[in-house]
């Protein structure tokens, strides 16, 4: 192998290394951005659920804690009756973005 071939191979190897490095960094940032978007979406959904429960006249929402992760809303705390729990469920399920509701409510 002559000197020009060795130089050419070195240049190609360097370009490949740079391309892989850029792809890895971009992929890492893309993953972080998706995670940040999910977190922001979860916070927005949580705020929507809390606002809906607070404005509901037939539900005492002060005793309910809301958590949201990837569209799954978890409700913890206390409600006054099984009917109140059903009302809470109907309110939460009607909110866009809610995929499922987990009830950890005491009556």
PDB file of C-alpha atoms in Angstrom:
ATOM      1  CA  UNK A   1       0.000   0.000   0.000  1.00  0.00           C
ATOM      2  CA  UNK A   2       1.447   3.324  -1.008  1.00  0.00           C
ATOM      3  CA  UNK A   3       1.406   6.547   0.971  1.00  0.00           C
ATOM      4  CA  UNK A   4      -1.592   8.100  -0.867  1.00  0.00           C
ATOM      5  CA  UNK A   5      -3.741   5.010  -0.183  1.00  0.00           C
ATOM      6  CA  UNK A   6      -2.880   5.136   3.507  1.00  0.00           C
ATOM      7  CA  UNK A   7      -3.789   8.830   3.640  1.00  0.00           C
ATOM      8  CA  UNK A   8      -7.072   8.159   1.881  1.00  0.00           C
ATOM      9  CA  UNK A   9      -7.964   5.373   4.313  1.00  0.00           C
ATOM     10  CA  UNK A  10      -7.100   7.619   7.259  1.00  0.00           C
ATOM     11  CA  UNK A  11      -9.380  10.377   5.904  1.00  0.00           C
ATOM     12  CA  UNK A  12     -12.265   7.957   5.375  1.00  0.00           C
ATOM     13  CA  UNK A  13     -11.792   6.523   8.875  1.00  0.00           C
ATOM     14  CA  UNK A  14     -11.800  10.027  10.362  1.00  0.00           C
ATOM     15  CA  UNK A  15     -15.007  10.950   8.496  1.00  0.00           C
ATOM     16  CA  UNK A  16     -16.703   7.773   9.700  1.00  0.00           C
ATOM     17  CA  UNK A  17     -15.635   8.470  13.283  1.00  0.00           C
ATOM     18  CA  UNK A  18     -16.978  12.033  13.120  1.00  0.00           C
ATOM     19  CA  UNK A  19     -20.258  10.831  11.603  1.00  0.00           C
ATOM     20  CA  UNK A  20     -20.685   8.251  14.372  1.00  0.00           C
ATOM     21  CA  UNK A  21     -19.898  10.811  17.051  1.00  0.00           C
ATOM     22  CA  UNK A  22     -22.421  13.295  15.638  1.00  0.00           C
ATOM     23  CA  UNK A  23     -25.071  10.589  15.378  1.00  0.00           C
ATOM     24  CA  UNK A  24     -24.477   9.514  18.973  1.00  0.00           C
ATOM     25  CA  UNK A  25     -24.701  13.059  20.289  1.00  0.00           C
ATOM     26  CA  UNK A  26     -27.807  13.818  18.236  1.00  0.00           C
ATOM     27  CA  UNK A  27     -29.400  10.585  19.419  1.00  0.00           C
ATOM     28  CA  UNK A  28     -28.654  11.424  23.039  1.00  0.00           C
ATOM     29  CA  UNK A  29     -30.157  14.900  22.662  1.00  0.00           C
ATOM     30  CA  UNK A  30     -33.170  13.472  20.859  1.00  0.00           C
ATOM     31  CA  UNK A  31     -33.748  11.024  23.704  1.00  0.00           C
ATOM     32  CA  UNK A  32     -33.437  13.803  26.286  1.00  0.00           C
ATOM     33  CA  UNK A  33     -35.826  15.982  24.296  1.00  0.00           C
ATOM     34  CA  UNK A  34     -38.416  13.196  24.130  1.00  0.00           C
ATOM     35  CA  UNK A  35     -38.104  12.674  27.866  1.00  0.00           C
ATOM     36  CA  UNK A  36     -38.468  16.414  28.498  1.00  0.00           C
ATOM     37  CA  UNK A  37     -41.545  16.529  26.244  1.00  0.00           C
ATOM     38  CA  UNK A  38     -43.067  13.600  28.126  1.00  0.00           C
ATOM     39  CA  UNK A  39     -42.383  15.284  31.456  1.00  0.00           C
ATOM     40  CA  UNK A  40     -43.902  18.547  30.234  1.00  0.00           C
ATOM     41  CA  UNK A  41     -46.908  16.673  28.846  1.00  0.00           C
ATOM     42  CA  UNK A  42     -47.343  14.874  32.165  1.00  0.00           C
ATOM     43  CA  UNK A  43     -47.249  18.175  34.048  1.00  0.00           C
ATOM     44  CA  UNK A  44     -49.817  19.715  31.702  1.00  0.00           C
ATOM     45  CA  UNK A  45     -52.105  16.702  32.021  1.00  0.00           C
ATOM     46  CA  UNK A  46     -51.780  16.763  35.814  1.00  0.00           C
ATOM     47  CA  UNK A  47     -52.697  20.462  35.857  1.00  0.00           C
ATOM     48  CA  UNK A  48     -55.720  19.813  33.626  1.00  0.00           C
ATOM     49  CA  UNK A  49     -56.952  17.021  35.893  1.00  0.00           C
ATOM     50  CA  UNK A  50     -56.445  19.102  39.037  1.00  0.00           C
ATOM     51  CA  UNK A  51     -58.298  22.059  37.484  1.00  0.00           C
ATOM     52  CA  UNK A  52     -61.189  19.861  36.340  1.00  0.00           C
ATOM     53  CA  UNK A  53     -61.545  18.274  39.758  1.00  0.00           C
ATOM     54  CA  UNK A  54     -61.306  21.641  41.527  1.00  0.00           C
ATOM     55  CA  UNK A  55     -64.064  23.101  39.370  1.00  0.00           C
ATOM     56  CA  UNK A  56     -66.411  20.109  39.731  1.00  0.00           C
ATOM     57  CA  UNK A  57     -69.317  21.013  41.986  1.00  0.00           C
ATOM     58  CA  UNK A  58     -70.162  17.430  42.967  1.00  0.00           C
ATOM     59  CA  UNK A  59     -66.648  16.378  44.034  1.00  0.00           C
ATOM     60  CA  UNK A  60     -64.596  17.419  47.055  1.00  0.00           C
ATOM     61  CA  UNK A  61     -61.178  17.370  45.369  1.00  0.00           C
ATOM     62  CA  UNK A  62     -59.145  18.770  48.266  1.00  0.00           C
ATOM     63  CA  UNK A  63     -58.423  15.262  49.506  1.00  0.00           C
ATOM     64  CA  UNK A  64     -57.275  13.926  46.123  1.00  0.00           C
ATOM     65  CA  UNK A  65     -53.683  13.901  44.892  1.00  0.00           C
ATOM     66  CA  UNK A  66     -53.081  13.600  41.154  1.00  0.00           C
ATOM     67  CA  UNK A  67     -50.099  12.072  39.367  1.00  0.00           C
ATOM     68  CA  UNK A  68     -49.792  11.686  35.589  1.00  0.00           C
ATOM     69  CA  UNK A  69     -47.308   9.618  33.624  1.00  0.00           C
ATOM     70  CA  UNK A  70     -47.593   9.000  29.917  1.00  0.00           C
ATOM     71  CA  UNK A  71     -51.345   9.488  29.956  1.00  0.00           C
ATOM     72  CA  UNK A  72     -52.000   7.304  32.994  1.00  0.00           C
ATOM     73  CA  UNK A  73     -53.519   9.342  35.812  1.00  0.00           C
ATOM     74  CA  UNK A  74     -53.178   7.995  39.354  1.00  0.00           C
ATOM     75  CA  UNK A  75     -55.516   9.365  41.991  1.00  0.00           C
ATOM     76  CA  UNK A  76     -54.748   8.948  45.682  1.00  0.00           C
ATOM     77  CA  UNK A  77     -56.536  10.211  48.769  1.00  0.00           C
ATOM     78  CA  UNK A  78     -60.101  10.104  49.995  1.00  0.00           C
ATOM     79  CA  UNK A  79     -63.553  10.551  48.558  1.00  0.00           C
ATOM     80  CA  UNK A  80     -66.831  10.695  50.456  1.00  0.00           C
ATOM     81  CA  UNK A  81     -68.664   7.856  48.708  1.00  0.00           C
ATOM     82  CA  UNK A  82     -68.569   5.325  45.869  1.00  0.00           C
ATOM     83  CA  UNK A  83     -70.725   7.753  43.882  1.00  0.00           C
ATOM     84  CA  UNK A  84     -68.097  10.472  44.372  1.00  0.00           C
ATOM     85  CA  UNK A  85     -65.421   8.070  43.117  1.00  0.00           C
ATOM     86  CA  UNK A  86     -67.491   7.352  40.012  1.00  0.00           C
ATOM     87  CA  UNK A  87     -67.896  11.080  39.422  1.00  0.00           C
ATOM     88  CA  UNK A  88     -64.156  11.620  39.774  1.00  0.00           C
ATOM     89  CA  UNK A  89     -63.535   8.837  37.271  1.00  0.00           C
ATOM     90  CA  UNK A  90     -65.959  10.301  34.745  1.00  0.00           C
ATOM     91  CA  UNK A  91     -64.415  13.768  35.080  1.00  0.00           C
ATOM     92  CA  UNK A  92     -60.855  12.510  34.660  1.00  0.00           C
ATOM     93  CA  UNK A  93     -61.627  10.168  31.755  1.00  0.00           C
ATOM     94  CA  UNK A  94     -63.242  13.043  29.836  1.00  0.00           C
ATOM     95  CA  UNK A  95     -59.974  15.000  29.782  1.00  0.00           C
ATOM     96  CA  UNK A  96     -58.065  14.785  26.486  1.00  0.00           C
ATOM     97  CA  UNK A  97     -54.798  12.914  26.888  1.00  0.00           C
ATOM     98  CA  UNK A  98     -55.975  10.583  29.659  1.00  0.00           C
ATOM     99  CA  UNK A  99     -55.391   6.989  28.570  1.00  0.00           C
ATOM    100  CA  UNK A 100     -56.171   5.259  31.844  1.00  0.00           C
ATOM    101  CA  UNK A 101     -57.084   6.059  35.458  1.00  0.00           C
ATOM    102  CA  UNK A 102     -55.664   4.250  38.479  1.00  0.00           C
ATOM    103  CA  UNK A 103     -57.749   4.659  41.631  1.00  0.00           C
ATOM    104  CA  UNK A 104     -55.944   4.501  44.940  1.00  0.00           C
ATOM    105  CA  UNK A 105     -58.795   6.249  46.723  1.00  0.00           C
ATOM    106  CA  UNK A 106     -60.240   5.441  50.132  1.00  0.00           C
ATOM    107  CA  UNK A 107     -63.908   5.892  50.829  1.00  0.00           C
TER     108      UNK A 107
END
